[in-house]
Amino acid sequence: MPALLALALLASTAPALAQEPESGGSPPSSGLGAGDLLIRARITGVLPYDLRSRIDLIGGAVQVDRMVLPDVDVSYFLTDHIAVTGQTGVLKTRFRIKGSLVGDIDVGSILTIPLALSADYHFLPDARFNPYLGVGAVATWYTGAKPASPLVKSFSVERQISPMVRIGMDVRMTEKWFANTEMRLVLPPTQVLTNSGVTARTDVKSLSLGVGVSYRF
């Protein structure tokens, strides 16, 4: 009987506790909404796959290593559900040629600077777990090429613009801080790599998986 009375008392006071926080307490955290600015910082693994290549004169196949990308993005919420996001980072892309007429060649590395822009739809902006889906494009610049083989005097890679799909989730930890996880699929056009008169054309898709933290302004 005392237990039943305690439960009845708790049930009667719960609505009041939900409506009025204790003196000195903080109001409940709010979700993301129109006018919010969210800055994310992530560590992302980049996984090239479905790689196909054609190399003039010497034949063989181009290989691209997996990469780690520290990246940052900024999302501005136009409405509670719709945000626009700009994203950038820097990574080192390494190229190799396997099975050519002159054997395997370590072509070298080049700095890759992607700049992405997308429109995102947030499904549950008021919930603690807020998944989102975005579509956009990535413009990629290549600079600072470093040859790694005596057979490679210098090389370059053309800049490109690629369609992108991003799927992620923001998890509210406090009023300002969020955890974030995101997957991106990038579908680049044919990539052209040139070295001392030899041209390699490469088609490769890229899947990125990242985790990080976000701060809301």
PDB file of N, CA and C in Angstrom, residues 77-148:
ATOM      1  N   PHE A  77      20.813  26.972 -41.252  1.00  0.00           N
ATOM      2  CA  PHE A  77      19.444  26.460 -41.354  1.00  0.00           C
ATOM      3  C   PHE A  77      18.519  27.551 -41.875  1.00  0.00           C
ATOM      4  N   LEU A  78      18.048  27.368 -43.108  1.00  0.00           N
ATOM      5  CA  LEU A  78      17.081  28.301 -43.697  1.00  0.00           C
ATOM      6  C   LEU A  78      15.716  28.137 -43.053  1.00  0.00           C
ATOM      7  N   THR A  79      15.353  26.886 -42.740  1.00  0.00           N
ATOM      8  CA  THR A  79      14.131  26.557 -42.009  1.00  0.00           C
ATOM      9  C   THR A  79      14.511  25.500 -40.977  1.00  0.00           C
ATOM     10  N   ASP A  80      13.531  25.004 -40.224  1.00  0.00           N
ATOM     11  CA  ASP A  80      13.830  23.944 -39.262  1.00  0.00           C
ATOM     12  C   ASP A  80      14.331  22.684 -39.953  1.00  0.00           C
ATOM     13  N   HIS A  81      13.891  22.461 -41.194  1.00  0.00           N
ATOM     14  CA  HIS A  81      14.229  21.222 -41.884  1.00  0.00           C
ATOM     15  C   HIS A  81      15.310  21.365 -42.950  1.00  0.00           C
ATOM     16  N   ILE A  82      15.477  22.545 -43.525  1.00  0.00           N
ATOM     17  CA  ILE A  82      16.356  22.722 -44.678  1.00  0.00           C
ATOM     18  C   ILE A  82      17.566  23.578 -44.310  1.00  0.00           C
ATOM     19  N   ALA A  83      18.758  23.066 -44.640  1.00  0.00           N
ATOM     20  CA  ALA A  83      19.997  23.794 -44.392  1.00  0.00           C
ATOM     21  C   ALA A  83      20.864  23.751 -45.641  1.00  0.00           C
ATOM     22  N   VAL A  84      21.739  24.748 -45.781  1.00  0.00           N
ATOM     23  CA  VAL A  84      22.763  24.724 -46.824  1.00  0.00           C
ATOM     24  C   VAL A  84      24.111  24.549 -46.125  1.00  0.00           C
ATOM     25  N   THR A  85      24.980  23.732 -46.729  1.00  0.00           N
ATOM     26  CA  THR A  85      26.233  23.370 -46.078  1.00  0.00           C
ATOM     27  C   THR A  85      27.404  23.554 -47.016  1.00  0.00           C
ATOM     28  N   GLY A  86      28.441  24.232 -46.531  1.00  0.00           N
ATOM     29  CA  GLY A  86      29.718  24.325 -47.224  1.00  0.00           C
ATOM     30  C   GLY A  86      30.743  23.495 -46.472  1.00  0.00           C
ATOM     31  N   GLN A  87      31.587  22.800 -47.204  1.00  0.00           N
ATOM     32  CA  GLN A  87      32.486  21.832 -46.581  1.00  0.00           C
ATOM     33  C   GLN A  87      33.839  21.848 -47.271  1.00  0.00           C
ATOM     34  N   THR A  88      34.930  21.698 -46.479  1.00  0.00           N
ATOM     35  CA  THR A  88      36.254  21.644 -47.067  1.00  0.00           C
ATOM     36  C   THR A  88      37.187  20.828 -46.191  1.00  0.00           C
ATOM     37  N   GLY A  89      38.377  20.553 -46.713  1.00  0.00           N
ATOM     38  CA  GLY A  89      39.393  19.800 -45.991  1.00  0.00           C
ATOM     39  C   GLY A  89      40.623  19.675 -46.880  1.00  0.00           C
ATOM     40  N   VAL A  90      41.644  18.988 -46.391  1.00  0.00           N
ATOM     41  CA  VAL A  90      42.862  18.761 -47.159  1.00  0.00           C
ATOM     42  C   VAL A  90      43.294  17.318 -46.945  1.00  0.00           C
ATOM     43  N   LEU A  91      43.642  16.617 -48.028  1.00  0.00           N
ATOM     44  CA  LEU A  91      44.166  15.271 -47.891  1.00  0.00           C
ATOM     45  C   LEU A  91      45.231  15.029 -48.944  1.00  0.00           C
ATOM     46  N   LYS A  92      46.056  14.007 -48.701  1.00  0.00           N
ATOM     47  CA  LYS A  92      47.108  13.644 -49.635  1.00  0.00           C
ATOM     48  C   LYS A  92      46.660  12.408 -50.416  1.00  0.00           C
ATOM     49  N   THR A  93      46.578  12.550 -51.744  1.00  0.00           N
ATOM     50  CA  THR A  93      46.192  11.445 -52.609  1.00  0.00           C
ATOM     51  C   THR A  93      47.451  10.826 -53.219  1.00  0.00           C
ATOM     52  N   ARG A  94      47.563   9.510 -53.116  1.00  0.00           N
ATOM     53  CA  ARG A  94      48.742   8.812 -53.637  1.00  0.00           C
ATOM     54  C   ARG A  94      48.327   7.925 -54.814  1.00  0.00           C
ATOM     55  N   PHE A  95      49.079   8.018 -55.913  1.00  0.00           N
ATOM     56  CA  PHE A  95      48.809   7.246 -57.124  1.00  0.00           C
ATOM     57  C   PHE A  95      49.915   6.225 -57.365  1.00  0.00           C
ATOM     58  N   ARG A  96      49.534   5.023 -57.782  1.00  0.00           N
ATOM     59  CA  ARG A  96      50.473   3.989 -58.201  1.00  0.00           C
ATOM     60  C   ARG A  96      49.985   3.381 -59.510  1.00  0.00           C
ATOM     61  N   ILE A  97      50.922   2.852 -60.290  1.00  0.00           N
ATOM     62  CA  ILE A  97      50.577   2.117 -61.504  1.00  0.00           C
ATOM     63  C   ILE A  97      51.075   0.686 -61.340  1.00  0.00           C
ATOM     64  N   LYS A  98      50.173  -0.263 -61.541  1.00  0.00           N
ATOM     65  CA  LYS A  98      50.508  -1.672 -61.417  1.00  0.00           C
ATOM     66  C   LYS A  98      50.461  -2.350 -62.794  1.00  0.00           C
ATOM     67  N   GLY A  99      51.461  -3.227 -63.057  1.00  0.00           N
ATOM     68  CA  GLY A  99      51.419  -4.069 -64.245  1.00  0.00           C
ATOM     69  C   GLY A  99      51.649  -3.362 -65.554  1.00  0.00           C
ATOM     70  N   SER A 100      52.420  -2.268 -65.552  1.00  0.00           N
ATOM     71  CA  SER A 100      52.700  -1.589 -66.824  1.00  0.00           C
ATOM     72  C   SER A 100      53.831  -2.308 -67.566  1.00  0.00           C
ATOM     73  N   LEU A 101      54.142  -1.874 -68.794  1.00  0.00           N
ATOM     74  CA  LEU A 101      55.218  -2.470 -69.581  1.00  0.00           C
ATOM     75  C   LEU A 101      56.591  -2.257 -68.947  1.00  0.00           C
ATOM     76  N   VAL A 102      56.685  -1.262 -68.049  1.00  0.00           N
ATOM     77  CA  VAL A 102      57.952  -1.007 -67.353  1.00  0.00           C
ATOM     78  C   VAL A 102      57.859  -1.390 -65.875  1.00  0.00           C
ATOM     79  N   GLY A 103      56.875  -2.224 -65.549  1.00  0.00           N
ATOM     80  CA  GLY A 103      56.724  -2.697 -64.176  1.00  0.00           C
ATOM     81  C   GLY A 103      55.810  -1.814 -63.349  1.00  0.00           C
ATOM     82  N   ASP A 104      55.861  -2.024 -62.035  1.00  0.00           N
ATOM     83  CA  ASP A 104      55.050  -1.222 -61.111  1.00  0.00           C
ATOM     84  C   ASP A 104      55.735   0.120 -60.862  1.00  0.00           C
ATOM     85  N   ILE A 105      54.940   1.183 -60.853  1.00  0.00           N
ATOM     86  CA  ILE A 105      55.484   2.541 -60.686  1.00  0.00           C
ATOM     87  C   ILE A 105      54.756   3.244 -59.549  1.00  0.00           C
ATOM     88  N   ASP A 106      55.526   3.746 -58.577  1.00  0.00           N
ATOM     89  CA  ASP A 106      54.967   4.611 -57.539  1.00  0.00           C
ATOM     90  C   ASP A 106      55.000   6.033 -58.090  1.00  0.00           C
ATOM     91  N   VAL A 107      53.856   6.485 -58.621  1.00  0.00           N
ATOM     92  CA  VAL A 107      53.808   7.796 -59.291  1.00  0.00           C
ATOM     93  C   VAL A 107      54.139   8.916 -58.313  1.00  0.00           C
ATOM     94  N   GLY A 108      53.502   8.894 -57.134  1.00  0.00           N
ATOM     95  CA  GLY A 108      53.757   9.924 -56.143  1.00  0.00           C
ATOM     96  C   GLY A 108      52.475  10.401 -55.490  1.00  0.00           C
ATOM     97  N   SER A 109      52.565  11.513 -54.780  1.00  0.00           N
ATOM     98  CA  SER A 109      51.413  12.041 -54.038  1.00  0.00           C
ATOM     99  C   SER A 109      51.130  13.472 -54.461  1.00  0.00           C
ATOM    100  N   ILE A 110      49.900  13.887 -54.197  1.00  0.00           N
ATOM    101  CA  ILE A 110      49.478  15.241 -54.535  1.00  0.00           C
ATOM    102  C   ILE A 110      48.460  15.687 -53.502  1.00  0.00           C
ATOM    103  N   LEU A 111      48.508  16.961 -53.116  1.00  0.00           N
ATOM    104  CA  LEU A 111      47.534  17.490 -52.167  1.00  0.00           C
ATOM    105  C   LEU A 111      46.199  17.697 -52.870  1.00  0.00           C
ATOM    106  N   THR A 112      45.146  17.216 -52.238  1.00  0.00           N
ATOM    107  CA  THR A 112      43.795  17.325 -52.775  1.00  0.00           C
ATOM    108  C   THR A 112      42.992  18.254 -51.884  1.00  0.00           C
ATOM    109  N   ILE A 113      42.396  19.281 -52.478  1.00  0.00           N
ATOM    110  CA  ILE A 113      41.600  20.252 -51.718  1.00  0.00           C
ATOM    111  C   ILE A 113      40.172  20.233 -52.264  1.00  0.00           C
ATOM    112  N   PRO A 114      39.247  19.549 -51.573  1.00  0.00           N
ATOM    113  CA  PRO A 114      37.851  19.539 -52.017  1.00  0.00           C
ATOM    114  C   PRO A 114      37.062  20.696 -51.384  1.00  0.00           C
ATOM    115  N   LEU A 115      36.137  21.233 -52.137  1.00  0.00           N
ATOM    116  CA  LEU A 115      35.210  22.246 -51.639  1.00  0.00           C
ATOM    117  C   LEU A 115      33.809  21.822 -52.052  1.00  0.00           C
ATOM    118  N   ALA A 116      32.983  21.472 -51.055  1.00  0.00           N
ATOM    119  CA  ALA A 116      31.657  20.913 -51.335  1.00  0.00           C
ATOM    120  C   ALA A 116      30.562  21.902 -50.921  1.00  0.00           C
ATOM    121  N   LEU A 117      29.454  21.861 -51.647  1.00  0.00           N
ATOM    122  CA  LEU A 117      28.269  22.653 -51.319  1.00  0.00           C
ATOM    123  C   LEU A 117      27.056  21.751 -51.497  1.00  0.00           C
ATOM    124  N   SER A 118      26.170  21.741 -50.504  1.00  0.00           N
ATOM    125  CA  SER A 118      24.993  20.868 -50.593  1.00  0.00           C
ATOM    126  C   SER A 118      23.791  21.524 -49.941  1.00  0.00           C
ATOM    127  N   ALA A 119      22.615  21.023 -50.316  1.00  0.00           N
ATOM    128  CA  ALA A 119      21.360  21.366 -49.662  1.00  0.00           C
ATOM    129  C   ALA A 119      20.916  20.131 -48.884  1.00  0.00           C
ATOM    130  N   ASP A 120      20.606  20.301 -47.604  1.00  0.00           N
ATOM    131  CA  ASP A 120      20.319  19.170 -46.723  1.00  0.00           C
ATOM    132  C   ASP A 120      18.906  19.252 -46.153  1.00  0.00           C
ATOM    133  N   TYR A 121      18.285  18.080 -46.014  1.00  0.00           N
ATOM    134  CA  TYR A 121      16.976  18.003 -45.373  1.00  0.00           C
ATOM    135  C   TYR A 121      17.134  17.265 -44.048  1.00  0.00           C
ATOM    136  N   HIS A 122      16.755  17.919 -42.957  1.00  0.00           N
ATOM    137  CA  HIS A 122      16.833  17.335 -41.616  1.00  0.00           C
ATOM    138  C   HIS A 122      15.448  16.815 -41.232  1.00  0.00           C
ATOM    139  N   PHE A 123      15.395  15.512 -40.952  1.00  0.00           N
ATOM    140  CA  PHE A 123      14.104  14.857 -40.761  1.00  0.00           C
ATOM    141  C   PHE A 123      13.478  15.141 -39.400  1.00  0.00           C
ATOM    142  N   LEU A 124      14.276  15.216 -38.332  1.00  0.00           N
ATOM    143  CA  LEU A 124      13.741  15.364 -36.969  1.00  0.00           C
ATOM    144  C   LEU A 124      14.486  16.470 -36.242  1.00  0.00           C
ATOM    145  N   PRO A 125      14.316  17.716 -36.650  1.00  0.00           N
ATOM    146  CA  PRO A 125      15.120  18.802 -36.077  1.00  0.00           C
ATOM    147  C   PRO A 125      14.919  19.015 -34.586  1.00  0.00           C
ATOM    148  N   ASP A 126      13.759  18.623 -34.038  1.00  0.00           N
ATOM    149  CA  ASP A 126      13.497  18.818 -32.618  1.00  0.00           C
ATOM    150  C   ASP A 126      13.914  17.628 -31.761  1.00  0.00           C
ATOM    151  N   ALA A 127      14.311  16.533 -32.402  1.00  0.00           N
ATOM    152  CA  ALA A 127      14.661  15.320 -31.657  1.00  0.00           C
ATOM    153  C   ALA A 127      16.142  15.317 -31.303  1.00  0.00           C
ATOM    154  N   ARG A 128      16.485  14.494 -30.319  1.00  0.00           N
ATOM    155  CA  ARG A 128      17.890  14.370 -29.955  1.00  0.00           C
ATOM    156  C   ARG A 128      18.699  13.737 -31.091  1.00  0.00           C
ATOM    157  N   PHE A 129      18.124  12.732 -31.754  1.00  0.00           N
ATOM    158  CA  PHE A 129      18.759  12.077 -32.892  1.00  0.00           C
ATOM    159  C   PHE A 129      18.126  12.629 -34.172  1.00  0.00           C
ATOM    160  N   ASN A 130      18.900  13.404 -34.920  1.00  0.00           N
ATOM    161  CA  ASN A 130      18.369  14.127 -36.071  1.00  0.00           C
ATOM    162  C   ASN A 130      19.084  13.696 -37.359  1.00  0.00           C
ATOM    163  N   PRO A 131      18.527  12.721 -38.103  1.00  0.00           N
ATOM    164  CA  PRO A 131      19.158  12.298 -39.360  1.00  0.00           C
ATOM    165  C   PRO A 131      18.923  13.327 -40.467  1.00  0.00           C
ATOM    166  N   TYR A 132      19.852  13.375 -41.434  1.00  0.00           N
ATOM    167  CA  TYR A 132      19.691  14.298 -42.561  1.00  0.00           C
ATOM    168  C   TYR A 132      20.204  13.664 -43.843  1.00  0.00           C
ATOM    169  N   LEU A 133      19.705  14.202 -44.952  1.00  0.00           N
ATOM    170  CA  LEU A 133      20.092  13.756 -46.286  1.00  0.00           C
ATOM    171  C   LEU A 133      20.408  14.991 -47.122  1.00  0.00           C
ATOM    172  N   GLY A 134      21.552  14.982 -47.793  1.00  0.00           N
ATOM    173  CA  GLY A 134      21.937  16.132 -48.599  1.00  0.00           C
ATOM    174  C   GLY A 134      22.380  15.741 -49.991  1.00  0.00           C
ATOM    175  N   VAL A 135      22.184  16.644 -50.948  1.00  0.00           N
ATOM    176  CA  VAL A 135      22.678  16.454 -52.312  1.00  0.00           C
ATOM    177  C   VAL A 135      23.406  17.731 -52.723  1.00  0.00           C
ATOM    178  N   GLY A 136      24.476  17.555 -53.488  1.00  0.00           N
ATOM    179  CA  GLY A 136      25.238  18.719 -53.916  1.00  0.00           C
ATOM    180  C   GLY A 136      26.364  18.327 -54.837  1.00  0.00           C
ATOM    181  N   ALA A 137      27.455  19.088 -54.796  1.00  0.00           N
ATOM    182  CA  ALA A 137      28.588  18.856 -55.685  1.00  0.00           C
ATOM    183  C   ALA A 137      29.881  19.188 -54.950  1.00  0.00           C
ATOM    184  N   VAL A 138      30.973  18.564 -55.430  1.00  0.00           N
ATOM    185  CA  VAL A 138      32.303  18.797 -54.875  1.00  0.00           C
ATOM    186  C   VAL A 138      33.224  19.280 -55.992  1.00  0.00           C
ATOM    187  N   ALA A 139      33.837  20.443 -55.793  1.00  0.00           N
ATOM    188  CA  ALA A 139      34.878  20.924 -56.698  1.00  0.00           C
ATOM    189  C   ALA A 139      36.226  20.561 -56.065  1.00  0.00           C
ATOM    190  N   THR A 140      37.114  19.919 -56.846  1.00  0.00           N
ATOM    191  CA  THR A 140      38.374  19.424 -56.304  1.00  0.00           C
ATOM    192  C   THR A 140      39.548  20.017 -57.058  1.00  0.00           C
ATOM    193  N   TRP A 141      40.516  20.564 -56.284  1.00  0.00           N
ATOM    194  CA  TRP A 141      41.754  21.083 -56.844  1.00  0.00           C
ATOM    195  C   TRP A 141      42.910  20.188 -56.396  1.00  0.00           C
ATOM    196  N   TYR A 142      43.922  20.050 -57.255  1.00  0.00           N
ATOM    197  CA  TYR A 142      45.103  19.245 -56.950  1.00  0.00           C
ATOM    198  C   TYR A 142      46.338  20.138 -57.056  1.00  0.00           C
ATOM    199  N   THR A 143      47.186  20.093 -56.020  1.00  0.00           N
ATOM    200  CA  THR A 143      48.357  20.959 -55.997  1.00  0.00           C
ATOM    201  C   THR A 143      49.491  20.263 -55.253  1.00  0.00           C
ATOM    202  N   GLY A 144      50.709  20.756 -55.423  1.00  0.00           N
ATOM    203  CA  GLY A 144      51.846  20.241 -54.663  1.00  0.00           C
ATOM    204  C   GLY A 144      52.208  18.816 -54.988  1.00  0.00           C
ATOM    205  N   ALA A 145      52.266  18.462 -56.292  1.00  0.00           N
ATOM    206  CA  ALA A 145      52.602  17.091 -56.687  1.00  0.00           C
ATOM    207  C   ALA A 145      54.043  16.760 -56.311  1.00  0.00           C
ATOM    208  N   LYS A 146      54.252  15.549 -55.760  1.00  0.00           N
ATOM    209  CA  LYS A 146      55.587  15.082 -55.378  1.00  0.00           C
ATOM    210  C   LYS A 146      55.846  13.718 -56.019  1.00  0.00           C
ATOM    211  N   PRO A 147      56.625  13.679 -57.095  1.00  0.00           N
ATOM    212  CA  PRO A 147      56.941  12.392 -57.726  1.00  0.00           C
ATOM    213  C   PRO A 147      57.698  11.483 -56.757  1.00  0.00           C
ATOM    214  N   ALA A 148      57.490  10.162 -56.906  1.00  0.00           N
ATOM    215  CA  ALA A 148      58.115   9.204 -55.992  1.00  0.00           C
ATOM    216  C   ALA A 148      58.975   8.181 -56.717  1.00  0.00           C
TER     217      ALA A 148
END
